[in-house]
mmCIF file of C-alpha atoms and ligand atoms in Angstrom:
data_model
loop_
_atom_site.group_PDB
_atom_site.id
_atom_site.type_symbol
_atom_site.label_atom_id
_atom_site.label_comp_id
_atom_site.label_asym_id
_atom_site.label_seq_id
_atom_site.Cartn_x
_atom_site.Cartn_y
_atom_site.Cartn_z
ATOM 1 C CA MET A 1 65.834 120.766 173.506
ATOM 2 C CA ILE A 2 65.958 123.970 175.566
ATOM 3 C CA LYS A 3 68.557 126.333 173.910
ATOM 4 C CA ARG A 4 69.089 128.999 176.359
ATOM 5 C CA LYS A 5 70.455 131.834 174.326
ATOM 6 C CA SER A 6 73.419 134.514 175.403
ATOM 7 C CA LYS A 7 73.638 138.279 176.180
ATOM 8 C CA ARG A 8 74.578 138.441 173.168
ATOM 9 C CA GLU A 9 72.481 136.210 171.020
ATOM 10 C CA ILE A 10 69.819 138.528 172.965
ATOM 11 C CA GLY A 11 71.357 141.011 172.119
ATOM 12 C CA ARG A 12 71.187 140.591 168.023
ATOM 13 C CA MET A 13 67.158 140.057 168.761
ATOM 14 C CA GLN A 14 66.510 142.780 170.670
ATOM 15 C CA GLU A 15 68.001 144.648 167.358
ATOM 16 C CA ALA A 16 65.095 142.208 165.288
ATOM 17 C CA GLY A 17 62.274 143.041 167.867
ATOM 18 C CA ARG A 18 63.284 146.124 167.571
ATOM 19 C CA LEU A 19 62.531 146.650 163.625
ATOM 20 C CA LEU A 20 59.128 144.368 163.882
ATOM 21 C CA ALA A 21 58.451 146.827 166.303
ATOM 22 C CA ASN A 22 58.612 149.384 164.201
ATOM 23 C CA VAL A 23 56.876 147.997 161.207
ATOM 24 C CA HIS A 24 54.028 147.324 163.573
ATOM 25 C CA LYS A 25 53.588 151.400 163.290
ATOM 26 C CA GLU A 26 54.310 151.314 160.170
ATOM 27 C CA ILE A 27 51.152 148.658 159.140
ATOM 28 C CA LYS A 28 49.230 151.087 162.358
ATOM 29 C CA SER A 29 49.517 154.047 160.351
ATOM 30 C CA MET A 30 48.992 152.589 156.432
ATOM 31 C CA ILE A 31 45.425 151.267 157.403
ATOM 32 C CA LYS A 32 42.515 152.533 156.237
ATOM 33 C CA PRO A 33 39.253 150.634 154.556
ATOM 34 C CA GLY A 34 40.182 150.123 151.535
ATOM 35 C CA ILE A 35 43.660 149.467 151.995
ATOM 36 C CA THR A 36 44.424 145.357 151.494
ATOM 37 C CA THR A 37 46.290 142.977 153.488
ATOM 38 C CA MET A 38 48.245 142.453 150.263
ATOM 39 C CA ASP A 39 49.172 145.885 150.439
ATOM 40 C CA ILE A 40 50.385 145.568 153.781
ATOM 41 C CA GLU A 41 51.864 142.076 152.481
ATOM 42 C CA ASN A 42 54.356 143.817 149.913
ATOM 43 C CA PHE A 43 55.159 146.407 152.664
ATOM 44 C CA VAL A 44 56.162 144.728 154.572
ATOM 45 C CA ASP A 45 58.626 142.164 152.240
ATOM 46 C CA ASP A 46 59.406 146.073 151.140
ATOM 47 C CA TYR A 47 60.798 147.626 153.944
ATOM 48 C CA LEU A 48 62.564 144.667 155.832
ATOM 49 C CA HIS A 49 64.410 144.329 152.959
ATOM 50 C CA LYS A 50 65.356 148.011 153.179
ATOM 51 C CA HIS A 51 66.584 147.813 156.686
ATOM 52 C CA GLY A 52 68.234 144.203 155.658
ATOM 53 C CA ALA A 53 66.633 141.529 157.523
ATOM 54 C CA THR A 54 64.468 139.068 155.443
ATOM 55 C CA ALA A 55 60.677 137.554 156.501
ATOM 56 C CA GLU A 56 61.145 134.507 158.117
ATOM 57 C CA GLN A 57 57.771 133.251 157.728
ATOM 58 C CA LYS A 58 58.586 132.856 153.917
ATOM 59 C CA GLY A 59 59.034 129.211 153.361
ATOM 60 C CA TYR A 60 58.306 127.870 156.558
ATOM 61 C CA GLN A 61 57.010 124.603 156.823
ATOM 62 C CA GLY A 62 55.421 126.120 152.410
ATOM 63 C CA TYR A 63 53.443 129.474 153.975
ATOM 64 C CA GLU A 64 54.078 131.375 151.149
ATOM 65 C CA TYR A 65 53.965 134.777 152.719
ATOM 66 C CA ALA A 66 56.123 137.212 155.315
ATOM 67 C CA THR A 67 53.635 137.784 157.336
ATOM 68 C CA CYS A 68 49.860 136.557 158.204
ATOM 69 C CA ALA A 69 46.453 138.660 157.795
ATOM 70 C CA SER A 70 43.930 136.879 160.008
ATOM 71 C CA ILE A 71 40.351 139.856 159.716
ATOM 72 C CA ASN A 72 37.817 139.206 162.199
ATOM 73 C CA ASP A 73 36.526 136.196 162.588
ATOM 74 C CA GLU A 74 40.275 134.345 161.467
ATOM 75 C CA ILE A 75 42.281 133.103 164.236
ATOM 76 C CA CYS A 76 45.590 132.686 163.072
ATOM 77 C CA HIS A 77 47.439 132.217 159.502
ATOM 78 C CA GLY A 78 45.001 133.940 157.572
ATOM 79 C CA PHE A 79 46.869 134.390 153.925
ATOM 80 C CA PRO A 80 47.480 138.313 152.664
ATOM 81 C CA ARG A 81 44.700 139.212 150.107
ATOM 82 C CA LYS A 82 43.566 141.074 147.895
ATOM 83 C CA GLU A 83 39.906 142.268 149.353
ATOM 84 C CA PRO A 84 39.913 145.715 151.176
ATOM 85 C CA LEU A 85 39.552 145.900 154.365
ATOM 86 C CA LYS A 86 36.150 147.109 155.612
ATOM 87 C CA THR A 87 35.562 150.318 157.817
ATOM 88 C CA GLY A 88 34.592 147.791 161.418
ATOM 89 C CA ASP A 89 37.188 145.182 160.731
ATOM 90 C CA ILE A 90 39.645 144.591 162.913
ATOM 91 C CA VAL A 91 42.948 143.265 161.042
ATOM 92 C CA THR A 92 45.629 140.305 163.137
ATOM 93 C CA VAL A 93 48.841 141.299 161.538
ATOM 94 C CA ASP A 94 51.286 138.276 162.893
ATOM 95 C CA MET A 95 54.960 138.236 160.702
ATOM 96 C CA VAL A 96 58.455 137.128 162.222
ATOM 97 C CA VAL A 97 61.721 138.726 161.785
ATOM 98 C CA ASN A 98 65.122 137.261 160.388
ATOM 99 C CA LEU A 99 68.105 140.352 160.739
ATOM 100 C CA ASP A 100 71.784 138.358 160.440
ATOM 101 C CA GLY A 101 69.830 135.410 162.050
ATOM 102 C CA ALA A 102 68.316 136.740 165.138
ATOM 103 C CA LEU A 103 64.715 136.549 164.911
ATOM 104 C CA ALA A 104 62.064 138.151 166.203
ATOM 105 C CA ASP A 105 58.178 137.853 166.109
ATOM 106 C CA SER A 106 55.137 139.934 166.983
ATOM 107 C CA ALA A 107 51.338 140.021 165.948
ATOM 108 C CA TRP A 108 49.592 143.712 167.021
ATOM 109 C CA THR A 109 45.879 143.408 166.061
ATOM 110 C CA HIS A 110 44.580 146.985 164.290
ATOM 111 C CA THR A 111 41.622 147.837 163.580
ATOM 112 C CA VAL A 112 39.905 150.041 160.947
ATOM 113 C CA GLY A 113 38.623 152.937 160.799
ATOM 114 C CA GLU A 114 35.659 153.568 163.229
ATOM 115 C CA ILE A 115 35.326 150.182 165.634
ATOM 116 C CA ASP A 116 32.489 149.906 168.093
ATOM 117 C CA ALA A 117 32.805 149.524 172.065
ATOM 118 C CA ASP A 118 32.396 146.036 172.271
ATOM 119 C CA THR A 119 34.994 145.241 169.655
ATOM 120 C CA GLN A 120 37.387 147.915 170.974
ATOM 121 C CA LYS A 121 37.015 146.324 174.909
ATOM 122 C CA LEU A 122 38.049 142.676 173.516
ATOM 123 C CA LEU A 123 41.648 144.384 172.004
ATOM 124 C CA ASP A 124 41.903 146.287 175.553
ATOM 125 C CA VAL A 125 41.600 142.409 177.400
ATOM 126 C CA THR A 126 43.440 141.018 174.893
ATOM 127 C CA LYS A 127 46.169 143.300 175.045
ATOM 128 C CA THR A 128 46.294 143.737 179.017
ATOM 129 C CA SER A 129 45.967 139.379 179.075
ATOM 130 C CA LEU A 130 49.682 139.901 176.992
ATOM 131 C CA TYR A 131 50.816 141.727 179.263
ATOM 132 C CA LYS A 132 49.585 139.559 182.141
ATOM 133 C CA GLY A 133 51.615 136.974 180.674
ATOM 134 C CA ILE A 134 54.507 138.424 180.540
ATOM 135 C CA GLU A 135 54.571 139.941 184.074
ATOM 136 C CA GLN A 136 54.879 135.637 185.172
ATOM 137 C CA ALA A 137 58.090 135.492 182.306
ATOM 138 C CA ARG A 138 61.061 135.564 185.264
ATOM 139 C CA ILE A 139 63.301 133.222 186.283
ATOM 140 C CA GLY A 140 61.806 130.788 189.236
ATOM 141 C CA ASN A 141 58.736 130.506 187.898
ATOM 142 C CA ARG A 142 56.613 127.917 185.775
ATOM 143 C CA ILE A 143 55.254 127.109 182.332
ATOM 144 C CA GLY A 144 51.974 127.345 183.775
ATOM 145 C CA ASP A 145 52.048 130.553 185.855
ATOM 146 C CA ILE A 146 52.081 132.335 182.270
ATOM 147 C CA GLY A 147 48.940 130.492 180.787
ATOM 148 C CA HIS A 148 47.153 130.920 184.734
ATOM 149 C CA ALA A 149 47.801 134.720 184.853
ATOM 150 C CA ILE A 150 46.318 134.873 181.162
ATOM 151 C CA GLN A 151 43.659 132.785 181.629
ATOM 152 C CA SER A 152 42.105 133.290 184.354
ATOM 153 C CA TYR A 153 42.187 137.617 183.615
ATOM 154 C CA VAL A 154 40.264 137.122 180.160
ATOM 155 C CA GLU A 155 37.819 134.852 181.314
ATOM 156 C CA ALA A 156 36.373 136.842 183.925
ATOM 157 C CA GLU A 157 35.881 139.823 181.589
ATOM 158 C CA GLY A 158 33.956 137.161 179.712
ATOM 159 C CA TYR A 159 36.084 135.371 176.813
ATOM 160 C CA SER A 160 37.814 132.516 175.939
ATOM 161 C CA VAL A 161 41.519 132.179 174.931
ATOM 162 C CA VAL A 162 42.072 129.972 172.268
ATOM 163 C CA ARG A 163 43.470 126.384 173.166
ATOM 164 C CA ASP A 164 45.034 124.740 169.561
ATOM 165 C CA PHE A 165 47.660 127.267 169.170
ATOM 166 C CA THR A 166 50.639 128.833 172.250
ATOM 167 C CA GLY A 167 53.691 130.425 172.231
ATOM 168 C CA HIS A 168 56.746 129.002 171.950
ATOM 169 C CA GLY A 169 60.585 129.133 172.396
ATOM 170 C CA ILE A 170 62.404 130.824 169.506
ATOM 171 C CA GLY A 171 65.944 130.754 168.175
ATOM 172 C CA GLU A 172 67.422 130.171 165.317
ATOM 173 C CA THR A 173 64.339 128.658 164.245
ATOM 174 C CA ILE A 174 60.722 129.601 164.458
ATOM 175 C CA HIS A 175 59.305 127.019 167.014
ATOM 176 C CA GLU A 176 61.664 125.733 169.406
ATOM 177 C CA ASP A 177 60.859 124.102 172.596
ATOM 178 C CA PRO A 178 59.359 125.046 175.611
ATOM 179 C CA TYR A 179 55.119 124.883 174.576
ATOM 180 C CA ILE A 180 53.282 128.249 176.466
ATOM 181 C CA PRO A 181 49.904 127.843 176.680
ATOM 182 C CA HIS A 182 47.637 130.543 177.654
ATOM 183 C CA PHE A 183 45.528 129.075 179.384
ATOM 184 C CA GLY A 184 46.912 126.379 182.195
ATOM 185 C CA GLU A 185 47.841 125.774 186.398
ATOM 186 C CA ALA A 186 49.055 128.087 188.068
ATOM 187 C CA GLY A 187 53.046 126.470 190.203
ATOM 188 C CA LYS A 188 51.929 123.786 186.744
ATOM 189 C CA GLY A 189 55.278 122.362 184.285
ATOM 190 C CA MET A 190 58.529 123.529 183.802
ATOM 191 C CA ARG A 191 60.283 125.749 185.178
ATOM 192 C CA LEU A 192 61.876 128.880 183.547
ATOM 193 C CA LYS A 193 65.040 130.005 183.035
ATOM 194 C CA GLU A 194 67.607 132.674 182.696
ATOM 195 C CA GLY A 195 67.918 133.068 178.453
ATOM 196 C CA MET A 196 65.542 131.221 177.300
ATOM 197 C CA VAL A 197 62.982 132.996 175.130
ATOM 198 C CA ILE A 198 59.324 132.247 174.347
ATOM 199 C CA THR A 199 56.627 134.198 172.270
ATOM 200 C CA ILE A 200 54.092 135.165 173.866
ATOM 201 C CA GLU A 201 51.009 135.274 172.409
ATOM 202 C CA PRO A 202 47.460 134.846 173.704
ATOM 203 C CA MET A 203 44.403 134.820 170.923
ATOM 204 C CA VAL A 204 40.985 135.762 172.859
ATOM 205 C CA ASN A 205 37.474 135.150 171.412
ATOM 206 C CA VAL A 206 34.270 136.473 172.159
ATOM 207 C CA GLY A 207 32.898 133.345 172.449
ATOM 208 C CA GLY A 208 33.656 129.012 172.860
ATOM 209 C CA TRP A 209 37.829 128.630 172.488
ATOM 210 C CA GLU A 210 36.909 125.528 169.797
ATOM 211 C CA SER A 211 38.407 126.619 166.872
ATOM 212 C CA ARG A 212 37.893 125.096 162.553
ATOM 213 C CA MET A 213 40.675 125.025 160.254
ATOM 214 C CA ASP A 214 39.967 126.543 157.352
ATOM 215 C CA THR A 215 40.234 124.543 153.354
ATOM 216 C CA ASN A 216 43.472 126.528 152.759
ATOM 217 C CA ASN A 217 44.491 124.491 155.418
ATOM 218 C CA TRP A 218 46.186 127.213 157.240
ATOM 219 C CA THR A 219 43.914 129.768 158.499
ATOM 220 C CA ALA A 220 42.054 128.786 162.030
ATOM 221 C CA ARG A 221 38.733 130.662 162.877
ATOM 222 C CA THR A 222 36.415 130.504 165.192
ATOM 223 C CA LEU A 223 34.335 127.643 165.409
ATOM 224 C CA ASP A 224 31.238 130.070 166.203
ATOM 225 C CA GLY A 225 32.025 132.595 163.753
ATOM 226 C CA THR A 226 32.781 135.757 166.612
ATOM 227 C CA LEU A 227 35.751 137.722 166.706
ATOM 228 C CA SER A 228 39.331 136.858 167.675
ATOM 229 C CA ALA A 229 42.051 139.169 168.392
ATOM 230 C CA GLN A 230 45.559 138.371 169.030
ATOM 231 C CA TYR A 231 49.189 140.248 170.489
ATOM 232 C CA GLU A 232 51.938 138.989 170.445
ATOM 233 C CA HIS A 233 56.098 139.523 171.841
ATOM 234 C CA THR A 234 58.739 138.196 172.176
ATOM 235 C CA VAL A 235 60.328 138.559 175.458
ATOM 236 C CA ALA A 236 63.521 137.309 177.364
ATOM 237 C CA ILE A 237 63.821 135.601 180.950
ATOM 238 C CA THR A 238 66.714 137.629 182.173
ATOM 239 C CA LYS A 239 68.164 138.712 185.797
ATOM 240 C CA ASP A 240 66.283 141.509 185.280
ATOM 241 C CA GLY A 241 63.196 140.471 184.690
ATOM 242 C CA PRO A 242 60.966 139.240 181.193
ATOM 243 C CA LEU A 243 62.300 141.735 178.748
ATOM 244 C CA ILE A 244 60.089 142.819 175.234
ATOM 245 C CA MET A 245 61.946 142.010 172.612
ATOM 246 C CA THR A 246 59.325 144.071 170.148
ATOM 247 C CA GLU A 247 57.928 146.361 172.506
ATOM 248 C CA HIS A 248 56.042 149.121 170.346
ATOM 249 C CA ASN A 249 55.839 151.501 173.398
ATOM 250 C CA GLU A 250 52.151 152.436 172.089
ATOM 251 C CA GLN A 251 49.530 151.545 174.360
HETATM 252 N N1 MF3 B 301 54.339 133.860 164.078
HETATM 253 C C1 MF3 B 301 53.863 132.770 164.143
HETATM 254 C C2 MF3 B 301 53.654 132.458 166.054
HETATM 255 O O1 MF3 B 301 53.454 133.520 166.710
HETATM 256 C C3 MF3 B 301 54.373 132.249 163.072
HETATM 257 C C4 MF3 B 301 53.582 131.638 161.990
HETATM 258 S S1 MF3 B 301 53.843 130.042 160.861
HETATM 259 C C5 MF3 B 301 53.934 130.539 159.300
HETATM 260 O O2 MF3 B 301 53.648 131.589 165.494
HETATM 261 F F1 MF3 B 301 54.754 129.721 158.995
HETATM 262 F F2 MF3 B 301 52.426 131.098 159.699
HETATM 263 F F3 MF3 B 301 54.471 131.377 158.962
HETATM 264 CO CO1 CO B 302 53.634 135.142 165.206
#
């Protein structure tokens, strides 16, 4: 079932989104070689509580942390850990903020120290693909338009889009209908309607799209061991077009 949100509900989710965008900016400024994803986890938990919010991922389906921290070939749902990040690593930090019952979900891939040009290109293409998907998130368009815009661009750049994890509706809980694949055919799938709030969160791999699950039963990695990046925003479908609720205002 799809729950469309009122202007008021969207406004409250926007507040949560603003806080989440600020958290990503703080993380960006703290990341450097030597810090750990557990340091980031502790910072986020603390920051959210100081700002009257909670980390919605903690306890969600048994997940134990406020953040997911996915390093290099990890696609998503990496656990925060005590191993120091090294120069040249990339790390995707994903979290869901709950502010007075309103949720917002956003992920960002950060770089650690200097990275090589090929890795930078992966990040740039992944971020651009997110915005190409968002551009399609308009009343009357279909879900397949979003996936098609992302997939066609990413594949033209020589990368692949993960199939095993999708974007999703978000509201009172993290995952609601409808599901938003980051691949697909233009003009196919359900029509987007005013008041839908969805996440768009392409995960892009240097090699093939196939993934494998770690023994922890959470963390997905690229099957071929190549790097994977991800950018995610929470977006409302409005009369004025896509409204990005977790914008970071920095490219
Ligand atoms: N933030 C994730 C998403 O984009 C959800 C993570 S599920 C959790 O869909 F259990 F790991 F929290
Ligand atoms: Co997320």
